Coordinates of C-alpha atoms in Angstrom, one line a residue:
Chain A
X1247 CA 7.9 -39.0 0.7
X1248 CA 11.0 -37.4 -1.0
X1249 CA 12.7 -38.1 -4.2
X1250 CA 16.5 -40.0 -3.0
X1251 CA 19.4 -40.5 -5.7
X1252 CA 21.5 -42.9 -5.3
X1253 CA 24.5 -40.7 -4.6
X1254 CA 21.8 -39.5 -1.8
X1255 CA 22.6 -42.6 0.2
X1256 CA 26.4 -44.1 -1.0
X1257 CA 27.9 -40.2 -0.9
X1258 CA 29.0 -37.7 -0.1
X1259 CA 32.7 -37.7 -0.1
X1260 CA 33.2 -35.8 2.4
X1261 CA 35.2 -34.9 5.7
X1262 CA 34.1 -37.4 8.8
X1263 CA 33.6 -38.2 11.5
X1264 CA 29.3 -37.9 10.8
X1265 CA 27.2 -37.4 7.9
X1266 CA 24.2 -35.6 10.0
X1267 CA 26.4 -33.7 12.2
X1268 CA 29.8 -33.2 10.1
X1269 CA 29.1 -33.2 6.3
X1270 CA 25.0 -32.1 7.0
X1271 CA 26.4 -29.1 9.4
X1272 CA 28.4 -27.8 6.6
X1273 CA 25.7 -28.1 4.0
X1274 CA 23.9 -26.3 6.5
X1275 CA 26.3 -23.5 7.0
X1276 CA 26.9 -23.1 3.1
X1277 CA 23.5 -22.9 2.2
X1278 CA 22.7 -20.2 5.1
X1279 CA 25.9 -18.1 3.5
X1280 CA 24.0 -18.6 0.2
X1281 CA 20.9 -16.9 1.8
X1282 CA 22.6 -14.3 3.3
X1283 CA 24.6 -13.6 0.1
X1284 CA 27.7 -13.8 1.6
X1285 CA 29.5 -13.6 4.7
X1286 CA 27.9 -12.4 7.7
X1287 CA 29.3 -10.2 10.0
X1288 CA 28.3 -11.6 13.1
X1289 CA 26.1 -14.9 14.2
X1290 CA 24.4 -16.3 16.6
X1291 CA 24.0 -20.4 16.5
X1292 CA 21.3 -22.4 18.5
X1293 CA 21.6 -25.9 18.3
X1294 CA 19.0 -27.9 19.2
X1295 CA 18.5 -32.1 20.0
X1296 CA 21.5 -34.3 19.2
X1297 CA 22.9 -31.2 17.7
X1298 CA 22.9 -29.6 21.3
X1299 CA 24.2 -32.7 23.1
X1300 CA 27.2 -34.1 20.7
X1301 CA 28.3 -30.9 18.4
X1302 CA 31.2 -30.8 20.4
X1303 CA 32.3 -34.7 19.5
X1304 CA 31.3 -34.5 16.3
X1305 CA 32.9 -31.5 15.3
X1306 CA 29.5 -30.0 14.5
X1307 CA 30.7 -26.5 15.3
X1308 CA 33.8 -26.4 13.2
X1309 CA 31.4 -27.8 10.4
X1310 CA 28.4 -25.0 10.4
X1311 CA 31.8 -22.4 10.3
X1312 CA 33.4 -23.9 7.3
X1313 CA 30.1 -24.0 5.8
X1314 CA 29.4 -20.0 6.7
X1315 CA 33.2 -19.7 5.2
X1316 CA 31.6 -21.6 1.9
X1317 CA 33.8 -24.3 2.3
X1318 CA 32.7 -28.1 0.8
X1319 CA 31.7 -30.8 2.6
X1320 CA 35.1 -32.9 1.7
X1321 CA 37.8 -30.2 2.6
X1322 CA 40.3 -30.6 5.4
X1323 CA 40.3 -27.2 5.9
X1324 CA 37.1 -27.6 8.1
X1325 CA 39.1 -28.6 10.9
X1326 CA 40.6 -25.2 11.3
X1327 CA 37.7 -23.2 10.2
X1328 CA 37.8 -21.0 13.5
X1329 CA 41.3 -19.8 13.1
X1330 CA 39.8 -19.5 9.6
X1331 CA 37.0 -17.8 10.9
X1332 CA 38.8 -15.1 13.2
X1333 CA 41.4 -14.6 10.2
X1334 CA 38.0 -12.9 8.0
X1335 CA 36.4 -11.2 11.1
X1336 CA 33.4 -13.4 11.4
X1337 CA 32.4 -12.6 15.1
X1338 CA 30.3 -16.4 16.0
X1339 CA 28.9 -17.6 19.4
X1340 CA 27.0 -21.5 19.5
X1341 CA 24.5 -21.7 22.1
X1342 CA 22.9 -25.0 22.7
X1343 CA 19.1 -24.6 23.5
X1344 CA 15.3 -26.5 22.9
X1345 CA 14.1 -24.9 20.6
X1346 CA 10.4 -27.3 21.3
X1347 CA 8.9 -29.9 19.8
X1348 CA 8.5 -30.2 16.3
X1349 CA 11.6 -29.7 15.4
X1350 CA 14.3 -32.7 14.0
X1351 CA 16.6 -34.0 16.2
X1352 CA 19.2 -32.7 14.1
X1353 CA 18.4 -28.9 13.7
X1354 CA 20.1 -25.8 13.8
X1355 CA 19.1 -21.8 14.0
X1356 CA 21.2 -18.9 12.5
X1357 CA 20.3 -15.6 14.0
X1358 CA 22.2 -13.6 11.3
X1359 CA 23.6 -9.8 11.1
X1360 CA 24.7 -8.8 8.0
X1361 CA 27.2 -6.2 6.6
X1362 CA 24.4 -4.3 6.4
X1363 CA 22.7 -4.6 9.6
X1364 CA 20.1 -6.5 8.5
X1365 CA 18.8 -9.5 10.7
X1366 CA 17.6 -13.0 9.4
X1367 CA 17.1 -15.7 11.2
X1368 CA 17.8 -19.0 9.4
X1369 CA 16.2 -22.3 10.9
X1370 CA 17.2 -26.0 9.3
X1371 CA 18.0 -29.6 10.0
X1372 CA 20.1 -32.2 8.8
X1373 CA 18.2 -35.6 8.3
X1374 CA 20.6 -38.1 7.6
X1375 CA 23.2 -39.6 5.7
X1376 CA 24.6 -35.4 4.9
X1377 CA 20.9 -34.4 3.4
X1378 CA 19.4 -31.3 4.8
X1379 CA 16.6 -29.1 5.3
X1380 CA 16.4 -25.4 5.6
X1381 CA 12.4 -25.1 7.7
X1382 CA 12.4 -21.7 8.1
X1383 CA 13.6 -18.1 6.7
X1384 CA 12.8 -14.7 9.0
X1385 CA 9.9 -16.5 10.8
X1386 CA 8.5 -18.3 6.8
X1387 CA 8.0 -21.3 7.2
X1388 CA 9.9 -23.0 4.4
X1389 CA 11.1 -26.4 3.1
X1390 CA 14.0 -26.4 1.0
X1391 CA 16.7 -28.9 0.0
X1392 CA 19.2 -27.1 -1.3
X1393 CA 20.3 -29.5 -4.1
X1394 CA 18.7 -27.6 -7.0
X1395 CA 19.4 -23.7 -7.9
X1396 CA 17.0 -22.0 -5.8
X1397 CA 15.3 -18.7 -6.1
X1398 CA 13.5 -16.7 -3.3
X1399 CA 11.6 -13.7 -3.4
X1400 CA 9.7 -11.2 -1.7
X1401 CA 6.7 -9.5 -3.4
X1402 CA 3.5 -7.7 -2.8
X1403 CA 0.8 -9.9 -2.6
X1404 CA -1.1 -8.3 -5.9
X1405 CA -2.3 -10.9 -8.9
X1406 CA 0.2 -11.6 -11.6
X1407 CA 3.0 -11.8 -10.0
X1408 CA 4.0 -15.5 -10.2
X1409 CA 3.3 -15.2 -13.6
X1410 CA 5.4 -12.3 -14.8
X1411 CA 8.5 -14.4 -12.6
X1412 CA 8.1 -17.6 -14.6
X1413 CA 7.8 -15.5 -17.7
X1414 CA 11.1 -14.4 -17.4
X1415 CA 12.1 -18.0 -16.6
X1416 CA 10.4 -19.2 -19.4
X1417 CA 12.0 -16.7 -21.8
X1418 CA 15.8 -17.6 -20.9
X1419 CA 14.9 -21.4 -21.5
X1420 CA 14.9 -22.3 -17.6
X1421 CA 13.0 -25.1 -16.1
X1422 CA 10.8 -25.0 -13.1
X1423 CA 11.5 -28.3 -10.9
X1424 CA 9.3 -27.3 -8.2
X1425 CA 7.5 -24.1 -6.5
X1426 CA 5.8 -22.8 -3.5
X1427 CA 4.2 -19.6 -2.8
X1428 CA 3.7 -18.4 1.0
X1429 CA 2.2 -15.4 3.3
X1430 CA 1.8 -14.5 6.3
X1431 CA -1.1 -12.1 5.6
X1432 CA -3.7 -11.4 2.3
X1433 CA -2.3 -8.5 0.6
X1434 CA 0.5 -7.7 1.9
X1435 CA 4.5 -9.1 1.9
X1436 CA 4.8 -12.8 0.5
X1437 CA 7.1 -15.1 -0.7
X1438 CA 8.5 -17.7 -3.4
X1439 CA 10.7 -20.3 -3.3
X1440 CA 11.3 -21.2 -7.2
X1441 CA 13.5 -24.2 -7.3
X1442 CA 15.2 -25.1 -10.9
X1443 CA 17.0 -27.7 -13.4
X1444 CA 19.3 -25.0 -14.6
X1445 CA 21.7 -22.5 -12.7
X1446 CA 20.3 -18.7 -13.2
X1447 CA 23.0 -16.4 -14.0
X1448 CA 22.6 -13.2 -12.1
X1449 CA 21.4 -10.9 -15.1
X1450 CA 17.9 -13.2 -14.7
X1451 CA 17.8 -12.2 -11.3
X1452 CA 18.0 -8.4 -11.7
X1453 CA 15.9 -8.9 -14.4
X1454 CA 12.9 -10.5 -11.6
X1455 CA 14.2 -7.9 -9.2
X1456 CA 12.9 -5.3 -11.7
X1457 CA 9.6 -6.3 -11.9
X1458 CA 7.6 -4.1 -9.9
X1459 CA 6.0 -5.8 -6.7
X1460 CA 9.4 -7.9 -6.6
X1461 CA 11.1 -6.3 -3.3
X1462 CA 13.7 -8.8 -2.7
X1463 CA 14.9 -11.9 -4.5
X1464 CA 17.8 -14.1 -3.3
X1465 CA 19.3 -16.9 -5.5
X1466 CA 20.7 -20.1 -3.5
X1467 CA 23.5 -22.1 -5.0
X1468 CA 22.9 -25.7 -4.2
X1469 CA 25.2 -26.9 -1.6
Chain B
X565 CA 8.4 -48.9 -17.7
X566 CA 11.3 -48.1 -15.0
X567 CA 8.6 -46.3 -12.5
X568 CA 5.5 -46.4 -11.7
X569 CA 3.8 -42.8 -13.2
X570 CA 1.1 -40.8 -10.9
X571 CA 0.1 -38.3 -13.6
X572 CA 2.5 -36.6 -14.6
X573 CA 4.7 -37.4 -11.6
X574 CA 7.3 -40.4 -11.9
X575 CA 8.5 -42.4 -8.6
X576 CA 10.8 -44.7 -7.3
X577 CA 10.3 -47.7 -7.0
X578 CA 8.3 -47.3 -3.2
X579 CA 9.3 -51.3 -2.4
X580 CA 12.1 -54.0 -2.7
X581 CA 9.2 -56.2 -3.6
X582 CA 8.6 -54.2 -6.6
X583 CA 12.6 -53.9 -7.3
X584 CA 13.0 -57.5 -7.7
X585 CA 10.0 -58.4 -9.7
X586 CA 11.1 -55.8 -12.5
X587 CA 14.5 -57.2 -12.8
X588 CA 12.8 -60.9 -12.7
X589 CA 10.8 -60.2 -15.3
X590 CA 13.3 -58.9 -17.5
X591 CA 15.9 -60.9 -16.3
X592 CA 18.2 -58.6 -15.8
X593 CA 20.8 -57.5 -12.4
X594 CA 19.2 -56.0 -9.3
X595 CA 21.5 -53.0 -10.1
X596 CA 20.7 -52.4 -14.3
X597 CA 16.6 -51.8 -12.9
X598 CA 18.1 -49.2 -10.5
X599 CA 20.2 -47.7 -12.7
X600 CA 17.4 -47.1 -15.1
X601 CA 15.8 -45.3 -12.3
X602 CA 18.7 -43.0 -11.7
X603 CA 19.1 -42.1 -15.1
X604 CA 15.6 -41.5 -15.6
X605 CA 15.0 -39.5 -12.1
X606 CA 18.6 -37.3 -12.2
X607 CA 18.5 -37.1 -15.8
X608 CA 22.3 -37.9 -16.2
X609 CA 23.1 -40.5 -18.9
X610 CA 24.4 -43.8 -18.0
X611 CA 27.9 -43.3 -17.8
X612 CA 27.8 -40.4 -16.1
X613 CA 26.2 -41.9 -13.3
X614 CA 28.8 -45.0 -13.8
X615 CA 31.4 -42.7 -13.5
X616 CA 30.4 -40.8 -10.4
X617 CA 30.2 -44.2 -8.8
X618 CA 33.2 -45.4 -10.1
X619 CA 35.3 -42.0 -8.5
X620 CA 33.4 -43.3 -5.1
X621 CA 34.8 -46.4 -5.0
X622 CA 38.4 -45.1 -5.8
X623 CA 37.8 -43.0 -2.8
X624 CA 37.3 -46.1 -0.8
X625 CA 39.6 -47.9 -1.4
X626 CA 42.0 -45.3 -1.0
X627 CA 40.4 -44.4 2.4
X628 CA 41.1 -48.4 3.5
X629 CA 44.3 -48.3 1.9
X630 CA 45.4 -45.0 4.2
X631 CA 43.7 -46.7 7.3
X632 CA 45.5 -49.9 6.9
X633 CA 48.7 -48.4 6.1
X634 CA 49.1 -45.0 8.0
X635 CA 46.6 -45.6 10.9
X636 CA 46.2 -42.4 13.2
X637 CA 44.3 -41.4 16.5
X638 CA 40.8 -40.4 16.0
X639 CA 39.7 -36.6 17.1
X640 CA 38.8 -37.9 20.4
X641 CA 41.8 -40.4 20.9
X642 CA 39.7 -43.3 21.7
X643 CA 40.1 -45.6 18.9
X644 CA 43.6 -46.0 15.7
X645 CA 45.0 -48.4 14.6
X646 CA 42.9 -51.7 15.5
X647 CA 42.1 -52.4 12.1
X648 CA 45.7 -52.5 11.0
X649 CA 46.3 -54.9 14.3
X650 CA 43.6 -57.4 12.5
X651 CA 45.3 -57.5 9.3
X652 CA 49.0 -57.9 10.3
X653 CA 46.9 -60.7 13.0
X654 CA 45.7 -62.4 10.3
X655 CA 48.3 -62.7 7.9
X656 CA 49.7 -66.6 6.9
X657 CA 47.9 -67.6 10.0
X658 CA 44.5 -69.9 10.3
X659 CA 42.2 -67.6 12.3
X660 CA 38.8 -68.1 13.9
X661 CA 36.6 -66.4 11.7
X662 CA 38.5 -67.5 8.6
X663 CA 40.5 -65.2 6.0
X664 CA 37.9 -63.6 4.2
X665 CA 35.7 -62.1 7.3
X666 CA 38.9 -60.9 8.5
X667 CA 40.5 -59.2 5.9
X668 CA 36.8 -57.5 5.4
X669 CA 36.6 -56.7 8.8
X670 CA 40.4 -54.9 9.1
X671 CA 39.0 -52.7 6.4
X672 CA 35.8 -51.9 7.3
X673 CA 38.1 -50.7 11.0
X674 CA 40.6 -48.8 8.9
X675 CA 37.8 -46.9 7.0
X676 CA 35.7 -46.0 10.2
X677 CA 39.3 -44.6 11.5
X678 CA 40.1 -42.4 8.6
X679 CA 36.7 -40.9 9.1
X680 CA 37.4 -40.6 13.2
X681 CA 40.2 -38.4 12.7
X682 CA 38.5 -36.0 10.4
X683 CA 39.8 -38.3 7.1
X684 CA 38.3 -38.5 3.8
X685 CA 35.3 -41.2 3.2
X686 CA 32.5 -41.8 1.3
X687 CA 29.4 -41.7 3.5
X688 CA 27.6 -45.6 2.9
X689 CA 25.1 -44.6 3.6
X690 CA 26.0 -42.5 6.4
X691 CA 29.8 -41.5 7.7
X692 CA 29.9 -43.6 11.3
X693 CA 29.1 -46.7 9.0
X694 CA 31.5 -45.8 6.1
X695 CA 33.4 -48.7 6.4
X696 CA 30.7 -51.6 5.6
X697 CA 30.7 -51.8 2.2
X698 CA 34.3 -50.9 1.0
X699 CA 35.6 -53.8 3.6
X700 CA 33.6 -56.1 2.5
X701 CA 33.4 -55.1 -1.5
X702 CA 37.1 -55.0 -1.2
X703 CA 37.5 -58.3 0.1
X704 CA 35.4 -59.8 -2.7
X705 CA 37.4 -57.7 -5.0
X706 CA 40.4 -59.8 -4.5
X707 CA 39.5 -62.8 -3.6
X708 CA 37.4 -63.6 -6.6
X709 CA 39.3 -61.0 -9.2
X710 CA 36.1 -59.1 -10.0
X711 CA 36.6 -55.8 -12.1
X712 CA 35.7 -52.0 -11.2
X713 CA 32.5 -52.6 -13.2
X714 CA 30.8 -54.8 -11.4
X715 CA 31.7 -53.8 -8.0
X716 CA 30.2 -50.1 -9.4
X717 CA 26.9 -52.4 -10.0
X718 CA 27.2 -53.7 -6.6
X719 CA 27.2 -50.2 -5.2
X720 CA 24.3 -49.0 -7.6
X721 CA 22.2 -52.4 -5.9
X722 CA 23.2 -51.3 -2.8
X723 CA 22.3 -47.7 -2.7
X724 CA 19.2 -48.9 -4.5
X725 CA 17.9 -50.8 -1.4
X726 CA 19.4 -47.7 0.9
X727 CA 16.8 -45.5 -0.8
X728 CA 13.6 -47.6 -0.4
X729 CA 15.5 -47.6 3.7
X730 CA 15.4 -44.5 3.7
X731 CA 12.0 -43.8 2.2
X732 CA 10.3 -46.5 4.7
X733 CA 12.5 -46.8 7.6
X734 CA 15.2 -44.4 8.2
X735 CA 19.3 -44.6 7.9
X736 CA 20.0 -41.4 10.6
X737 CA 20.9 -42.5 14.4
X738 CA 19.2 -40.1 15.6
X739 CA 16.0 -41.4 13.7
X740 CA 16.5 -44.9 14.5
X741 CA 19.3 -45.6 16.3
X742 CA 22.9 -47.5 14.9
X743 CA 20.2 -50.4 13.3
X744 CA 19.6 -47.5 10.7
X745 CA 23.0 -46.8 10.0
X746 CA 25.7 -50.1 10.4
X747 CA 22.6 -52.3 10.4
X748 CA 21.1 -50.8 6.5
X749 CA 25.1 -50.2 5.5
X750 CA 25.3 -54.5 6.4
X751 CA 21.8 -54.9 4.5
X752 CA 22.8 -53.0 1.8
X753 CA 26.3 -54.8 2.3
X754 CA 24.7 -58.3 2.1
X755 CA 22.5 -57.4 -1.2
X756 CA 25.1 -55.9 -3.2
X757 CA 27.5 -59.1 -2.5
X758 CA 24.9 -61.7 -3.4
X759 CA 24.5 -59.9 -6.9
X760 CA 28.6 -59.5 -7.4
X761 CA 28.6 -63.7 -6.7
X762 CA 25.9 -64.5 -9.2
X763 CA 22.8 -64.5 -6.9
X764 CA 19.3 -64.0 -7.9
X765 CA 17.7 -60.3 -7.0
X766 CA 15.2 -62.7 -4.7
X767 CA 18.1 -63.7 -3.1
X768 CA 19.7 -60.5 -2.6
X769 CA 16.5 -59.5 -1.1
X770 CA 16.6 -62.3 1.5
X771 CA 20.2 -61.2 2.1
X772 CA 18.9 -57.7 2.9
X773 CA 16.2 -59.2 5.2
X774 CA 18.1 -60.9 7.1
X775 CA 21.0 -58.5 7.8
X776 CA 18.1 -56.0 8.9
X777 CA 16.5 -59.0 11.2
X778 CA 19.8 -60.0 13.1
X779 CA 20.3 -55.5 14.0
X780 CA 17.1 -55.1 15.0
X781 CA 17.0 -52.9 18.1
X782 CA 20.7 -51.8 17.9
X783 CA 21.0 -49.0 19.5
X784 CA 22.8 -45.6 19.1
X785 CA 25.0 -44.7 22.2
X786 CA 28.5 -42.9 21.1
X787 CA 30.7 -42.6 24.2
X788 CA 31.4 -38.9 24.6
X789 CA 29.1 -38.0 21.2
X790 CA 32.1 -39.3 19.3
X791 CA 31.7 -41.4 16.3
X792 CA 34.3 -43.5 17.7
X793 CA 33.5 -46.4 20.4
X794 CA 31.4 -48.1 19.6
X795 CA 31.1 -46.9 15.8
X796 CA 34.3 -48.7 14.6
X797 CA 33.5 -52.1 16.2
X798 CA 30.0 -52.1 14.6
X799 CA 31.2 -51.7 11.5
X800 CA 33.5 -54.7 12.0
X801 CA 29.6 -56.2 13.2
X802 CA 28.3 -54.7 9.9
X803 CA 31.2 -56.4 7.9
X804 CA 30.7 -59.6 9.1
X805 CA 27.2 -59.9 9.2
X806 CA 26.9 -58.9 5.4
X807 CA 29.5 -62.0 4.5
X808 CA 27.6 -64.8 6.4
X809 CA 24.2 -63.6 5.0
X810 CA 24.9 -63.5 1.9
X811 CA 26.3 -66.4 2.3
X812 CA 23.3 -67.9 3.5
X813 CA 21.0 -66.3 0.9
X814 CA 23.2 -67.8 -1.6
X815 CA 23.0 -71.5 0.0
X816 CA 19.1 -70.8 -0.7
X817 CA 18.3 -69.7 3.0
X818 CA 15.3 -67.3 3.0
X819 CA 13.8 -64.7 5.4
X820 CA 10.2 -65.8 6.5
X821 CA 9.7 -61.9 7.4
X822 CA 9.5 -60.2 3.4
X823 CA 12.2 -58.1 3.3
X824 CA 9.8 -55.0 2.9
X825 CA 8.2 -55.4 6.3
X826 CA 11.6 -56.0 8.0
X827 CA 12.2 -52.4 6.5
X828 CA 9.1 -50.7 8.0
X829 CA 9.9 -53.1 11.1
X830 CA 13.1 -51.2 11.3
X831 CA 11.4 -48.0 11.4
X832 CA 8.9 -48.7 14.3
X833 CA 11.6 -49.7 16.1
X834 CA 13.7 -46.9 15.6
X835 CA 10.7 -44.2 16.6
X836 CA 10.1 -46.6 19.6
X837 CA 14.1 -46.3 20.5
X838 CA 14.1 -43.5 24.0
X839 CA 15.7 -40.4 22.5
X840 CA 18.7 -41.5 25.0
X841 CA 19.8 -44.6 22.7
X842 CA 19.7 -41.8 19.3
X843 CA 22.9 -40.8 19.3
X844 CA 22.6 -38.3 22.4
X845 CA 25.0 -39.7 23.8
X846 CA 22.8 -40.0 26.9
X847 CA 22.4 -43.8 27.6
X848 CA 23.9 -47.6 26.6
X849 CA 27.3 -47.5 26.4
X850 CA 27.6 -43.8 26.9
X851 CA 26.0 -44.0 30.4
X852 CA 28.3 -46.6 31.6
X853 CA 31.3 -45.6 34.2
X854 CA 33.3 -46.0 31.8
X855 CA 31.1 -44.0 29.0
X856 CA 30.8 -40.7 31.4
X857 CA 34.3 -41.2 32.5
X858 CA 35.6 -41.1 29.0
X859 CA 32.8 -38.2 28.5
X860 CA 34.5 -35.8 31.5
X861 CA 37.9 -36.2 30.5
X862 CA 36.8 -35.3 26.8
X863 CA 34.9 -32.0 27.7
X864 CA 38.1 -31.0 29.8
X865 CA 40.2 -31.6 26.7
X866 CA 37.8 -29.3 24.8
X867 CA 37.3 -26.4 27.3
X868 CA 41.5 -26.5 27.6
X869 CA 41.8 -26.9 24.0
X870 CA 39.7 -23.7 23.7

């Protein structure tokens, strides 16, 4: 059972016309940008359930843009984010689909290409009243919230390694709120999802990126 | 003690049960318990939290204030300007329901249509029931001259309640159908009213109870997907409902059902709801003629539009 604030439940302010499918989509959105680090240059968007049947009606679409355009959940400029979107070049295309059971009513996938011709697939779900879940990054499964400054890696699988990260946490005074550690297989490629109190300035995050069986690490501003 | 500690891990408050016997026993507001548990949980101080609230409620009454005054269509055209009709309706004239549920209920309309055509609200606890508690916190405003303060407490009792909703039950449509969303906004509603008017945090607890009880089974079936008909008109419900409970829970009237297992009620009946009355859009009102006309004439708006 999660943790609510009261702000969880009376708030956001935001945009209407729906929490889950308005101000939820562009939570969504802004918190896939932050894993991408930035803009993509072209995406593919399933939507599943409710999402699938009503995006349309509740302006869903326009929402998961103005979040990939990293806008806030309470500006008027989401309902003109395409003509927003087509003025920066992002190439988009929704496609509504089952993704199976399993999945929240509410739940989206971003099939991602970057700038750099990299591809991610990003899956999550909004689960009420504007709160969200992102379930899964390039086929991890994942759970994460997105309210606290989050950082993801990729490492070898070797001993030590979470250790050396929250060393260098532990040496710039930052606090670990929560932290997962995942594979798919023994020894080879895993992943971290370190979730914080404080924000991480970027010299932190080169700093993990140096250690040696870091490969990738991505910080996620909360949205 | 504010929570109950696991170890080193500290929790809400998991029932309203528990909520009310804390304040009892201290004597103290519904409302100073649960902001206790923010503070300690968020680790904000005290007026930082008042203060977040406070900006909240400006933006709802500004967001009433707007629909009242400068009404416009919503996205989908179906619904403007009805809650402005009730208003200038009631006015200097004796009306059925009585001034109070009306002037609550032309507010809790105006809200829902800001938030219709893309407006800005604050989401209580979700944006399709956004206009429950600032119609009916803003009616009690007035009519008994309370300050900014103590409608902020109301709002901390309220969202108090929404969270052990949440946590038990749900407050998503497509979880549990509209009695998640207007139905916990008008529970929520009822609580925070009984403690603005004096009431015991028993009695707000009865309040909640029976707001829950009377929605049961409400389901969620937008016309077109649009958070339009019947959204607006069940926040008027939501409005209403919250005044006469709390009414009655003031009078001394109490729920037989404890409030805690109306909650988890709520929940089994939302997962028992067919996913076409969870805001699909696929049955009740939206599979009427009228619904799926309505529906057509909306998708050939969009596909021209585009």
């Amino acid at each position: 059972m999660r943790e609510y604030s009261c702000f969880d439940i009376l708030g956001p302010i935001m945009v209407g016309p729906s929490s889950s499918h308005t101000a939820g989509a562009v939570r969504l959105g802004r918190l896939a940008r932050s894993i991408i680090g930035g803009l993509p240059e072209e995406v593919e968007i399933l939507l599943h359930g409710s999402f699938a049947q009503t995006y349309r009606g509740h302006g869903t679409d326009l929402a998961l843009i103005g979040g990939l355009l990293g806008f806030n959940t309470n500006d008027v400029r989401i309902r003109d984010s395409f003509s927003f979107a087509q003025s920066v070049g992002l190439k988009f295309r929704f496609i509504s689909t089952d993704l199976g059971d399993g999945f929240h009513p509410n739940t989206v996938k971003f099939i991602v290409f970057t700038k750099n011709q990299e591809k991610l697939t990003i899956t999550g779900s909004s689960i009420g009243g504007g709160n969200v879940v992102i379930t899964e990054i390039n086929g991890y499964e994942i759970k994460l919230k997105g309210d606290l400054p989050t950082i993801i890696t990729t490492h070898q699988d070797v001993p030590g390694v979470i250790s050396r990260v929250s060393g260098v946490l532990a040496n710039y005074k930052i606090n670990i709120a929560f932290m997962r550690v995942f594979r798919k297989e023994k020894r080879k490629l895993a992943q971290m999802i370190v979730e914080t109190d404080e924000q991480v300035p970027q010299e932190i995050i080169e700093e993990i990126l140096k250690l040696e069986p870091i490969v990738n690490v991505r910080f996620i501003e909360p949205a | 003690m504010n929570y109950i500690s696991f170890g080193v891990i500290t929790v809400h408050f998991r029932s309203v049960k528990e909520l009310i016997h804390e304040a009892e026993k201290r004597s103290i507001k519904l409302s100073a318990v649960i902001k206790e548990m923010e503070v300690e949980v968020q680790e904000y101080s005290l007026e930082q939290i008042e203060q977040r609230m406070l900006e909240q409620w400006y933006v709802m009454k500004e967001s009433a204030h707007i629909g009242l005054k400068e009404p416009k269509k919503s996205m989908g055209g179906l619904i403007g300007g009805e809650g402005k009709k009730l208003n200038e309706y009631r006015r200097g004239t004796k009306t059925l329901a009585g001034q109070e549920i009306n002037k609550a209920v032309s507010r809790a309309l105006a809200v829902a249509e800001v938030n219709a055509s893309m407006g800005k609200i604050v989401a209580a606890p979700t944006a399709g029931s956004c206009g429950i508690l600032p119609g009916v916190l803003l009616t009690v405003q007035e009519e008994f001259n309370i300050p900014d303060k103590e409608i902020v407490d109301a709002l901390f009792t309220a969202s108090g309640l929404g969270i052990i909703i949440a946590q038990r039950a749900s407050i998503s449509g497509a979880e549990g159908g509209c009695q998640a969303e207007c139905g916990a906004a008008a529970a929520m509603a009822a609580a925070a009213l009984v403690e603005v008017r004096g009431g015991s945090p028993a009695q707000a607890g009865h309040a909640c109870a029976i707001a829950l009880k009377n929605v049961l089974g409400l389901v969620c079936d937008p016309v077109a997907g649009l958070v339009e008909v019947p959204c607006a008109k069940r926040n008027a419900l939501g409005a209403s409902l919250a005044l006469v409970v709390a009414d009655m829970a003031l009078a001394g009237i109490e729920s037989v059902i404890p409030v805690d297992e109306v909650i988890i009620s709520m929940g089994e009946v939302g997962r028992a709801l067919p996913e076409s009355l969870r805001e699909t859009a696929q049955g009740g009102l939206a599979n009427t003629p009228t619904g799926k006309e309505l529906n057509e004439k909306f998708l050939r708006k969009c596909v021209c539009q585009s």
